[in-house]
């Protein structure tokens, strides 16, 4: 029930994994998390026309170990709206798939199986394409990203997107987890 930030440069994945051995920590629920806040290549939410909480041109993407985060002991407290936990887990393990909040689909007109492109802030020539594996009702994501520093590039975000650790690390050149 705790998110711990190691900043500003994070820590090694090996050191992040050592945290699961600390007294009082459930090793099944302790895992490193990568975070970035890239812009979407296309203005899918039409943020240029009208700014609002759901109409933003960027997302917060987190890279996690799908099994630890979703399968054995779910850390992310959400209800699947479209798709299922089993299918999402299978697809996240394949890479370049993601879970998005249901409101993101409503705001963008995207559906399961559609993809969208994110532009890495530190490498704008690279395009990171993610295919939607599931949508969820994820209560509290707005406050969680706001109060923990996950919104590192701008104060608003269209969604919290969940993908696998290795894909997010590679796409956004993140070598050190910032959170556990």
XYZ file of N, CA, C and O in Angstrom:
720
model
N 0.816 -1.203 0.000
C 0.000 0.000 0.000
C 0.855 1.260 0.000
O 0.442 2.290 0.497
N 2.053 1.147 -0.560
C 2.961 2.278 -0.515
C 3.722 2.360 -1.834
O 4.115 1.354 -2.407
N 3.903 3.572 -2.305
C 4.720 3.842 -3.481
C 5.906 4.662 -2.993
O 5.731 5.710 -2.382
N 7.127 4.160 -3.245
C 8.325 4.833 -2.773
C 9.102 5.344 -3.978
O 9.375 4.596 -4.910
N 9.458 6.636 -3.929
C 10.213 7.249 -5.017
C 11.677 7.391 -4.621
O 11.992 7.811 -3.522
N 12.551 7.037 -5.565
C 13.990 7.209 -5.407
C 14.426 8.190 -6.483
O 14.520 7.850 -7.645
N 14.667 9.408 -6.099
C 14.973 10.410 -7.107
C 16.203 11.177 -6.740
O 16.734 11.031 -5.648
N 16.679 11.991 -7.628
C 16.086 12.227 -8.941
C 16.479 11.197 -9.996
O 15.831 11.080 -11.021
N 17.530 10.414 -9.773
C 17.995 9.509 -10.827
C 17.619 8.049 -10.611
O 18.035 7.186 -11.363
N 16.819 7.757 -9.605
C 16.410 6.382 -9.358
C 17.515 5.548 -8.753
O 18.472 6.068 -8.170
N 17.398 4.231 -8.868
C 18.403 3.319 -8.367
C 18.502 2.151 -9.324
O 17.700 2.049 -10.252
N 19.465 1.293 -9.138
C 19.600 0.164 -10.046
C 18.437 -0.795 -9.841
O 17.850 -0.852 -8.755
N 18.116 -1.556 -10.865
C 17.035 -2.537 -10.746
C 17.389 -3.557 -9.660
O 16.538 -3.959 -8.878
N 18.662 -3.929 -9.585
C 19.117 -4.882 -8.567
C 18.838 -4.342 -7.165
O 18.317 -5.049 -6.304
N 19.165 -3.068 -6.932
C 18.917 -2.468 -5.619
C 17.420 -2.334 -5.349
O 16.967 -2.508 -4.214
N 16.643 -2.031 -6.393
C 15.195 -1.933 -6.222
C 14.618 -3.291 -5.820
O 13.727 -3.364 -4.969
N 15.142 -4.347 -6.394
C 14.654 -5.686 -6.055
C 15.054 -6.090 -4.633
O 14.361 -6.869 -3.987
N 16.160 -5.558 -4.126
C 16.587 -5.857 -2.750
C 15.558 -5.357 -1.725
O 15.472 -5.900 -0.627
N 14.804 -4.346 -2.092
C 13.806 -3.799 -1.164
C 12.790 -4.848 -0.755
O 12.222 -4.783 0.340
N 12.559 -5.853 -1.602
C 11.578 -6.882 -1.263
C 12.029 -7.746 -0.097
O 11.232 -8.481 0.479
N 13.307 -7.647 0.281
C 13.826 -8.418 1.408
C 13.770 -7.668 2.726
O 14.153 -8.207 3.763
N 13.324 -6.433 2.712
C 13.250 -5.644 3.937
C 12.147 -6.180 4.851
O 11.100 -6.649 4.373
N 12.340 -6.101 6.169
C 11.309 -6.559 7.102
C 9.996 -5.803 6.880
O 9.996 -4.593 6.660
N 8.903 -6.553 6.901
C 7.580 -5.954 6.756
C 7.134 -5.772 5.314
O 6.015 -5.343 5.061
N 7.991 -6.108 4.363
C 7.643 -5.961 2.947
C 7.235 -7.319 2.394
O 7.938 -8.309 2.569
N 6.108 -7.354 1.712
C 5.659 -8.570 1.042
C 6.380 -8.640 -0.302
O 6.122 -7.826 -1.188
N 7.295 -9.597 -0.489
C 8.080 -9.647 -1.718
C 7.229 -9.812 -2.978
O 7.629 -9.403 -4.057
N 6.041 -10.380 -2.837
C 5.150 -10.540 -3.995
C 4.623 -9.203 -4.496
O 4.263 -9.069 -5.645
N 4.546 -8.224 -3.602
C 3.996 -6.921 -3.972
C 5.056 -5.854 -4.178
O 4.723 -4.696 -4.368
N 6.314 -6.198 -4.116
C 7.382 -5.207 -4.209
C 8.102 -5.379 -5.547
O 8.672 -6.436 -5.815
N 8.062 -4.344 -6.371
C 8.696 -4.424 -7.680
C 9.077 -3.033 -8.170
O 8.475 -2.041 -7.783
N 10.107 -2.962 -9.028
C 10.529 -1.673 -9.573
C 9.528 -1.148 -10.602
O 8.876 -1.925 -11.301
N 9.435 0.175 -10.678
C 8.518 0.832 -11.610
C 9.281 1.925 -12.365
O 9.939 2.763 -11.752
N 9.165 1.895 -13.678
C 9.722 2.946 -14.525
C 8.611 3.923 -14.871
O 7.463 3.504 -15.084
N 8.924 5.206 -14.947
C 7.901 6.223 -15.216
C 8.426 7.250 -16.219
O 9.559 7.701 -16.112
N 7.562 7.619 -17.164
C 7.845 8.719 -18.081
C 6.530 9.413 -18.417
O 5.455 8.831 -18.227
N 6.615 10.643 -18.890
C 5.428 11.408 -19.270
C 5.604 11.949 -20.696
O 5.889 13.118 -20.902
N 5.420 11.078 -21.694
C 5.593 11.498 -23.082
C 4.324 12.110 -23.674
O 3.215 11.875 -23.206
N 4.528 12.872 -24.723
C 3.402 13.390 -25.498
C 2.945 12.319 -26.477
O 3.723 11.467 -26.898
N 1.672 12.374 -26.830
C 1.150 11.520 -27.880
C 1.502 12.160 -29.219
O 1.463 13.385 -29.354
N 1.845 11.345 -30.204
C 2.219 11.890 -31.515
C 1.052 12.651 -32.134
O 1.229 13.719 -32.699
N -0.150 12.074 -32.031
C -1.349 12.741 -32.535
C -2.145 13.267 -31.346
O -2.170 12.655 -30.286
N -2.811 14.366 -31.540
C -3.628 14.964 -30.480
C -4.959 14.206 -30.403
O -6.002 14.686 -30.837
N -4.899 13.006 -29.852
C -6.060 12.110 -29.829
C -7.220 12.635 -28.994
O -8.367 12.304 -29.247
N -6.932 13.437 -27.997
C -7.997 13.959 -27.131
C -8.465 15.349 -27.565
O -9.289 15.957 -26.897
N -7.909 15.846 -28.666
C -8.257 17.172 -29.197
C -8.004 18.273 -28.156
O -8.791 19.188 -27.991
N -6.872 18.157 -27.480
C -6.529 19.115 -26.427
C -6.308 20.522 -26.973
O -6.480 21.498 -26.250
N -5.933 20.629 -28.234
C -5.707 21.953 -28.815
C -7.009 22.735 -28.963
O -7.010 23.964 -28.949
N -8.132 22.009 -29.065
C -9.431 22.678 -29.212
C -9.984 23.163 -27.881
O -10.591 24.217 -27.795
N -9.807 22.345 -26.842
C -10.377 22.694 -25.545
C -9.635 21.933 -24.457
O -9.644 20.715 -24.424
N -9.000 22.668 -23.581
C -8.266 22.031 -22.487
C -9.231 21.617 -21.380
O -10.159 22.348 -21.048
N -9.040 20.441 -20.848
C -9.793 19.964 -19.686
C -8.991 18.841 -19.055
O -7.939 18.462 -19.556
N -9.498 18.288 -17.985
C -8.788 17.220 -17.290
C -8.568 16.023 -18.212
O -7.509 15.408 -18.203
N -9.543 15.677 -19.030
C -9.414 14.504 -19.886
C -8.878 14.831 -21.270
O -8.616 13.932 -22.045
N -8.728 16.095 -21.606
C -8.230 16.471 -22.934
C -6.813 17.014 -22.802
O -6.599 18.215 -22.756
N -5.863 16.111 -22.783
C -4.460 16.476 -22.669
C -3.687 15.798 -23.786
O -4.113 14.777 -24.321
N -2.521 16.324 -24.107
C -1.733 15.783 -25.211
C -0.629 14.835 -24.759
O 0.233 14.470 -25.529
N -0.656 14.409 -23.491
C 0.373 13.526 -22.966
C -0.234 12.521 -22.008
O -1.386 12.667 -21.584
N 0.554 11.505 -21.679
C 0.142 10.492 -20.706
C 1.301 10.247 -19.748
O 2.444 10.606 -20.034
N 1.010 9.630 -18.633
C 2.043 9.088 -17.751
C 2.054 7.596 -18.034
O 1.020 6.933 -17.926
N 3.207 7.089 -18.450
C 3.321 5.654 -18.725
C 4.217 5.034 -17.666
O 5.249 5.613 -17.300
N 3.792 3.889 -17.134
C 4.586 3.168 -16.143
C 4.922 1.788 -16.679
O 4.091 1.131 -17.300
N 6.158 1.387 -16.448
C 6.602 0.050 -16.817
C 6.731 -0.791 -15.567
O 7.402 -0.385 -14.610
N 6.047 -1.931 -15.566
C 6.035 -2.812 -14.400
C 6.231 -4.258 -14.831
O 6.049 -4.599 -15.995
N 6.572 -5.094 -13.877
C 6.565 -6.535 -14.097
C 5.087 -6.938 -14.119
O 4.408 -6.849 -13.088
N 4.560 -7.356 -15.270
C 3.129 -7.635 -15.355
C 2.640 -8.690 -14.361
O 1.550 -8.560 -13.809
N 3.442 -9.714 -14.126
C 3.003 -10.777 -13.220
C 2.863 -10.243 -11.797
O 1.842 -10.437 -11.147
N 3.878 -9.537 -11.315
C 3.811 -9.014 -9.944
C 2.746 -7.935 -9.808
O 2.073 -7.849 -8.795
N 2.598 -7.098 -10.812
C 1.658 -5.985 -10.712
C 0.209 -6.407 -10.922
O -0.692 -5.831 -10.329
N -0.012 -7.419 -11.745
C -1.384 -7.741 -12.135
C -1.867 -9.138 -11.775
O -3.046 -9.332 -11.535
N -0.978 -10.119 -11.775
C -1.444 -11.502 -11.692
C -1.520 -12.062 -10.287
O -2.585 -12.431 -9.817
N -0.387 -12.153 -9.612
C -0.366 -12.894 -8.352
C -0.926 -12.101 -7.180
O -1.585 -12.655 -6.328
N -0.627 -10.850 -7.122
C -1.105 -10.019 -6.025
C -1.281 -8.599 -6.556
O -0.385 -7.775 -6.447
N -2.426 -8.314 -7.139
C -2.597 -7.035 -7.841
C -2.311 -5.818 -6.965
O -2.885 -5.642 -5.913
N -1.393 -5.023 -7.427
C -1.048 -3.781 -6.748
C -1.933 -2.658 -7.236
O -2.321 -1.789 -6.474
N -2.211 -2.671 -8.527
C -3.051 -1.634 -9.103
C -4.513 -2.014 -8.884
O -4.976 -3.043 -9.365
N -5.210 -1.172 -8.157
C -6.585 -1.456 -7.765
C -7.540 -0.950 -8.843
O -7.932 0.204 -8.843
N -7.871 -1.818 -9.789
C -8.821 -1.407 -10.798
C -9.718 -2.548 -11.224
O -9.460 -3.710 -10.963
N -10.788 -2.166 -11.908
C -11.777 -3.104 -12.421
C -11.658 -3.089 -13.945
O -11.617 -2.019 -14.553
N -11.601 -4.257 -14.549
C -11.515 -4.343 -16.011
C -12.877 -4.025 -16.619
O -13.891 -4.609 -16.244
N -12.884 -3.083 -17.565
C -14.110 -2.701 -18.260
C -14.174 -3.400 -19.620
O -15.150 -4.034 -19.959
N -13.113 -3.251 -20.398
C -13.008 -3.925 -21.699
C -11.766 -4.799 -21.653
O -10.716 -4.378 -21.198
N -11.895 -6.023 -22.136
C -10.791 -6.972 -22.026
C -10.820 -7.629 -20.656
O -11.751 -7.448 -19.875
N -9.801 -8.401 -20.368
C -9.734 -9.110 -19.086
C -8.304 -9.092 -18.563
O -7.353 -8.842 -19.306
N -8.177 -9.391 -17.286
C -6.857 -9.444 -16.670
C -5.995 -10.502 -17.355
O -4.816 -10.273 -17.634
N -6.570 -11.648 -17.660
C -5.813 -12.743 -18.259
C -5.267 -12.367 -19.638
O -4.094 -12.600 -19.950
N -6.119 -11.775 -20.464
C -5.680 -11.373 -21.804
C -4.674 -10.238 -21.717
O -3.655 -10.243 -22.404
N -4.937 -9.266 -20.851
C -4.018 -8.137 -20.706
C -2.647 -8.623 -20.241
O -1.616 -8.179 -20.759
N -2.618 -9.527 -19.289
C -1.358 -10.062 -18.776
C -0.578 -10.747 -19.900
O 0.620 -10.514 -20.073
N -1.252 -11.570 -20.676
C -0.613 -12.271 -21.792
C -0.029 -11.271 -22.797
O 1.111 -11.405 -23.237
N -0.789 -10.250 -23.129
C -0.335 -9.266 -24.118
C 0.784 -8.383 -23.573
O 1.729 -8.075 -24.295
N 0.699 -7.968 -22.314
C 1.765 -7.158 -21.738
C 3.092 -7.921 -21.743
O 4.145 -7.335 -21.973
N 3.044 -9.217 -21.513
C 4.264 -10.027 -21.539
C 4.900 -10.033 -22.927
O 6.099 -10.220 -23.060
N 4.107 -9.825 -23.985
C 4.623 -9.804 -25.360
C 5.353 -8.500 -25.672
O 6.135 -8.433 -26.605
N 5.064 -7.449 -24.927
C 5.677 -6.147 -25.164
C 4.820 -5.268 -26.064
O 4.005 -5.742 -26.842
N 4.983 -3.974 -25.911
C 4.290 -2.935 -26.685
C 2.772 -3.019 -26.624
O 2.083 -2.586 -27.551
N 2.255 -3.567 -25.543
C 0.826 -3.530 -25.250
C 0.652 -2.734 -23.964
O 1.597 -2.546 -23.207
N -0.580 -2.306 -23.727
C -0.801 -1.492 -22.532
C -2.223 -1.625 -22.023
O -3.118 -2.111 -22.719
N -2.393 -1.176 -20.795
C -3.702 -1.050 -20.154
C -3.937 0.439 -19.984
O -3.048 1.168 -19.542
N -5.133 0.891 -20.348
C -5.471 2.310 -20.230
C -6.753 2.462 -19.410
O -7.560 1.539 -19.342
N -6.968 3.624 -18.817
C -8.237 3.875 -18.142
C -9.367 3.964 -19.185
O -9.146 4.429 -20.309
N -10.531 3.532 -18.811
C -11.695 3.561 -19.709
C -11.943 4.966 -20.255
O -12.275 5.137 -21.432
N -11.762 5.987 -19.424
C -12.040 7.346 -19.903
C -11.122 7.741 -21.064
O -11.498 8.562 -21.890
N -9.941 7.145 -21.157
C -9.025 7.433 -22.259
C -9.628 6.961 -23.582
O -9.536 7.647 -24.598
N -10.268 5.800 -23.566
C -10.930 5.302 -24.780
C -12.086 6.225 -25.165
O -12.275 6.541 -26.346
N -12.841 6.650 -24.174
C -13.972 7.538 -24.459
C -13.503 8.882 -25.014
O -14.105 9.424 -25.938
N -12.402 9.413 -24.483
C -11.898 10.719 -24.917
C -11.245 10.665 -26.293
O -11.277 11.638 -27.038
N -10.652 9.518 -26.635
C -9.902 9.420 -27.887
C -10.656 8.732 -29.015
O -10.278 8.867 -30.174
N -11.683 7.950 -28.688
C -12.378 7.166 -29.705
C -11.654 5.867 -30.048
O -12.083 5.133 -30.933
N -10.561 5.558 -29.332
C -9.839 4.308 -29.561
C -10.599 3.144 -28.942
O -11.462 3.336 -28.078
N -10.258 1.930 -29.359
C -10.880 0.724 -28.793
C -9.818 -0.352 -28.585
O -8.661 -0.161 -28.979
N -10.190 -1.452 -27.980
C -9.242 -2.548 -27.764
C -8.631 -2.955 -29.096
O -9.322 -3.016 -30.117
N -7.347 -3.206 -29.088
C -6.642 -3.608 -30.302
C -6.100 -2.442 -31.111
O -5.239 -2.634 -31.969
N -6.585 -1.227 -30.848
C -6.041 -0.043 -31.516
C -4.704 0.303 -30.876
O -4.425 -0.075 -29.740
N -3.922 1.063 -31.611
C -2.647 1.498 -31.055
C -2.519 3.009 -31.160
O -3.258 3.656 -31.914
N -1.591 3.544 -30.385
C -1.281 4.964 -30.421
C 0.222 5.110 -30.242
O 0.894 4.213 -29.748
N 0.740 6.246 -30.678
C 2.182 6.461 -30.668
C 2.542 7.534 -29.646
O 1.919 8.596 -29.600
N 3.556 7.229 -28.843
C 4.106 8.176 -27.879
C 5.481 8.618 -28.359
O 6.205 7.841 -28.984
N 5.824 9.869 -28.072
C 7.103 10.423 -28.494
C 7.999 10.595 -27.265
O 7.698 11.408 -26.387
N 9.072 9.821 -27.174
C 9.975 9.937 -26.030
C 10.570 11.344 -25.937
O 11.142 11.836 -26.920
N 10.430 12.000 -24.781
C 10.932 13.367 -24.629
C 12.422 13.516 -24.911
O 12.860 14.537 -25.438
N 13.212 12.512 -24.584
C 14.658 12.595 -24.763
C 15.115 12.075 -26.125
O 16.299 12.143 -26.445
N 14.190 11.537 -26.916
C 14.528 10.999 -28.234
C 13.323 11.182 -29.161
O 12.669 10.207 -29.540
N 12.998 12.417 -29.552
C 11.778 12.686 -30.303
C 11.716 12.052 -31.698
O 10.639 11.979 -32.278
N 12.820 11.546 -32.207
C 12.797 10.876 -33.518
C 12.282 9.444 -33.411
O 11.859 8.855 -34.394
N 12.331 8.886 -32.200
C 11.841 7.519 -31.978
C 10.341 7.559 -31.722
O 9.842 8.442 -31.033
N 9.625 6.614 -32.291
C 8.190 6.506 -32.031
C 7.939 5.228 -31.253
O 8.383 4.158 -31.653
N 7.234 5.352 -30.142
C 6.910 4.209 -29.290
C 5.428 3.895 -29.460
O 4.573 4.637 -28.987
N 5.129 2.798 -30.153
C 3.738 2.422 -30.439
C 3.259 1.391 -29.419
O 3.934 0.395 -29.161
N 2.073 1.648 -28.849
C 1.470 0.757 -27.866
C 0.070 0.354 -28.314
O -0.718 1.201 -28.735
N -0.219 -0.935 -28.213
C -1.527 -1.479 -28.571
C -2.331 -1.699 -27.292
O -1.814 -2.245 -26.308
N -3.581 -1.296 -27.318
C -4.431 -1.356 -26.124
C -4.920 -2.786 -25.898
O -5.614 -3.360 -26.736
N -4.535 -3.348 -24.755
C -4.903 -4.719 -24.397
C -6.143 -4.768 -23.510
O -6.863 -5.767 -23.501
N -6.393 -3.697 -22.755
C -7.543 -3.659 -21.846
C -7.781 -2.225 -21.414
O -6.870 -1.392 -21.456
N -9.017 -1.971 -20.993
C -9.321 -0.694 -20.342
C -9.861 -1.007 -18.957
O -10.483 -2.047 -18.736
N -9.587 -0.089 -18.038
C -9.936 -0.340 -16.644
C -10.536 0.901 -15.998
O -10.371 2.017 -16.489
N -11.223 0.691 -14.911
C -11.622 1.779 -14.023
C -10.564 1.805 -12.935
O -10.431 0.869 -12.162
N -9.784 2.856 -12.918
C -8.632 2.963 -12.029
C -8.818 4.185 -11.155
O -8.379 5.276 -11.467
N -9.496 3.983 -10.046
C -9.786 5.091 -9.138
C -8.503 5.629 -8.514
O -7.644 4.877 -8.097
N -8.399 6.941 -8.483
C -7.290 7.581 -7.801
C -6.041 7.792 -8.624
O -5.057 8.312 -8.111
N -6.041 7.407 -9.903
C -4.815 7.551 -10.686
C -4.413 9.017 -10.803
O -3.225 9.325 -10.799
N -5.390 9.905 -10.892
C -5.079 11.333 -11.020
C -4.279 11.824 -9.816
O -3.251 12.487 -9.968
N -4.766 11.506 -8.628
C -4.076 11.959 -7.419
C -2.763 11.228 -7.230
O -1.780 11.803 -6.765
N -2.736 9.958 -7.582
C -1.501 9.192 -7.414
C -0.379 9.772 -8.277
O 0.742 9.940 -7.807
N -0.684 10.120 -9.510
C 0.363 10.667 -10.376
C 0.729 12.093 -9.992
O 1.864 12.518 -10.179
N -0.236 12.816 -9.452
C 0.010 14.219 -9.086
C 0.865 14.329 -7.820
O 1.819 15.091 -7.771
N 0.552 13.569 -6.806
C 1.222 13.716 -5.510
C 2.553 12.980 -5.415
O 3.318 13.229 -4.497
N 2.832 12.076 -6.342
C 4.061 11.284 -6.259
C 5.168 11.772 -7.185
O 6.246 11.194 -7.198
N 4.897 12.786 -7.964
C 5.914 13.288 -8.886
C 5.975 12.557 -10.210
O 6.904 12.749 -10.987
N 4.997 11.705 -10.489
C 4.990 10.988 -11.763
C 4.724 11.930 -12.947
O 5.098 11.622 -14.066
N 4.095 13.048 -12.679
C 3.890 14.046 -13.733
C 5.117 14.954 -13.746
O 5.104 16.055 -13.228
N 6.158 14.480 -14.334
C 7.452 15.152 -14.269
C 7.656 16.218 -15.332
O 8.562 17.036 -15.218
N 6.823 16.233 -16.361
C 7.055 17.152 -17.472
C 6.000 18.249 -17.592
O 6.272 19.309 -18.112
N 4.808 17.981 -17.159
C 3.744 18.979 -17.169
C 2.723 18.601 -16.103
O 2.661 17.455 -15.677
N 1.925 19.562 -15.676
C 1.032 19.333 -14.536
C -0.244 18.570 -14.896
O -0.993 18.175 -14.022
N -0.512 18.360 -16.158
C -1.712 17.612 -16.566
C -1.329 16.385 -17.370
O -0.296 16.368 -18.027
N -2.189 15.372 -17.339
C -1.976 14.159 -18.122
C -3.334 13.574 -18.486
O -4.274 13.633 -17.704
N -3.420 13.012 -19.677
C -4.675 12.438 -20.160
C -4.978 11.088 -19.512
O -6.145 10.717 -19.391
N -3.939 10.344 -19.120
C -4.175 9.003 -18.579
C -2.915 8.455 -17.943
O -1.808 8.904 -18.236
N -3.112 7.463 -17.092
C -2.024 6.644 -16.587
C -2.061 5.356 -17.397
O -3.046 4.621 -17.362
N -1.017 5.107 -18.165
C -0.922 3.947 -19.053
C 0.031 2.945 -18.427
O 1.122 3.316 -17.983
N -0.363 1.683 -18.402
C 0.447 0.639 -17.779
C 0.958 -0.299 -18.864
O 0.176 -0.801 -19.680
N 2.268 -0.523 -18.871
C 2.875 -1.430 -19.835
C 3.941 -2.252 -19.115
O 4.105 -2.143 -17.902
N 4.665 -3.065 -19.880
C 5.676 -3.905 -19.241
C 6.992 -3.154 -19.062
O 7.316 -2.232 -19.810
N 7.720 -3.544 -18.071
C 8.959 -2.892 -17.640
C 9.979 -2.773 -18.771
O 10.533 -1.699 -19.017
N 10.260 -3.872 -19.456
C 11.314 -3.870 -20.477
C 10.976 -2.974 -21.658
O 11.854 -2.281 -22.181
N 9.728 -2.987 -22.101
C 9.328 -2.146 -23.232
C 9.461 -0.667 -22.881
O 10.026 0.113 -23.648
N 8.948 -0.269 -21.728
C 9.027 1.133 -21.312
C 10.487 1.542 -21.138
O 10.894 2.629 -21.576
N 11.288 0.681 -20.540
C 12.703 0.987 -20.360
C 13.414 1.223 -21.682
O 14.167 2.187 -21.833
N 13.152 0.356 -22.643
C 13.810 0.484 -23.948
C 13.289 1.700 -24.718
O 14.068 2.481 -25.251
N 11.969 1.867 -24.786
C 11.382 2.959 -25.565
C 11.782 4.336 -25.050
O 11.928 5.274 -25.830
N 11.926 4.467 -23.741
C 12.175 5.786 -23.153
C 13.576 5.914 -22.545
O 13.849 6.843 -21.794
N 14.446 4.958 -22.871
C 15.844 4.968 -22.401
C 15.926 5.147 -20.890
O 16.715 5.941 -20.375
N 15.112 4.385 -20.186
C 15.111 4.427 -18.724
C 15.874 3.213 -18.205
O 15.456 2.078 -18.400
N 16.994 3.468 -17.560
C 17.841 2.387 -17.069
C 17.690 2.131 -15.582
O 18.160 1.125 -15.085
N 17.085 3.088 -14.862
C 16.981 2.968 -13.422
C 15.542 3.223 -12.982
O 14.980 4.275 -13.298
N 14.951 2.288 -12.251
C 13.597 2.527 -11.768
C 13.574 3.698 -10.777
O 14.467 3.826 -9.947
N 12.575 4.539 -10.910
C 12.437 5.675 -10.008
C 11.566 5.346 -8.807
O 11.559 6.063 -7.824
N 10.783 4.274 -8.903
C 9.816 3.921 -7.861
C 9.859 2.417 -7.587
O 10.260 1.631 -8.419
N 9.420 2.047 -6.399
C 9.107 0.647 -6.089
C 7.750 0.651 -5.407
O 7.318 1.669 -4.861
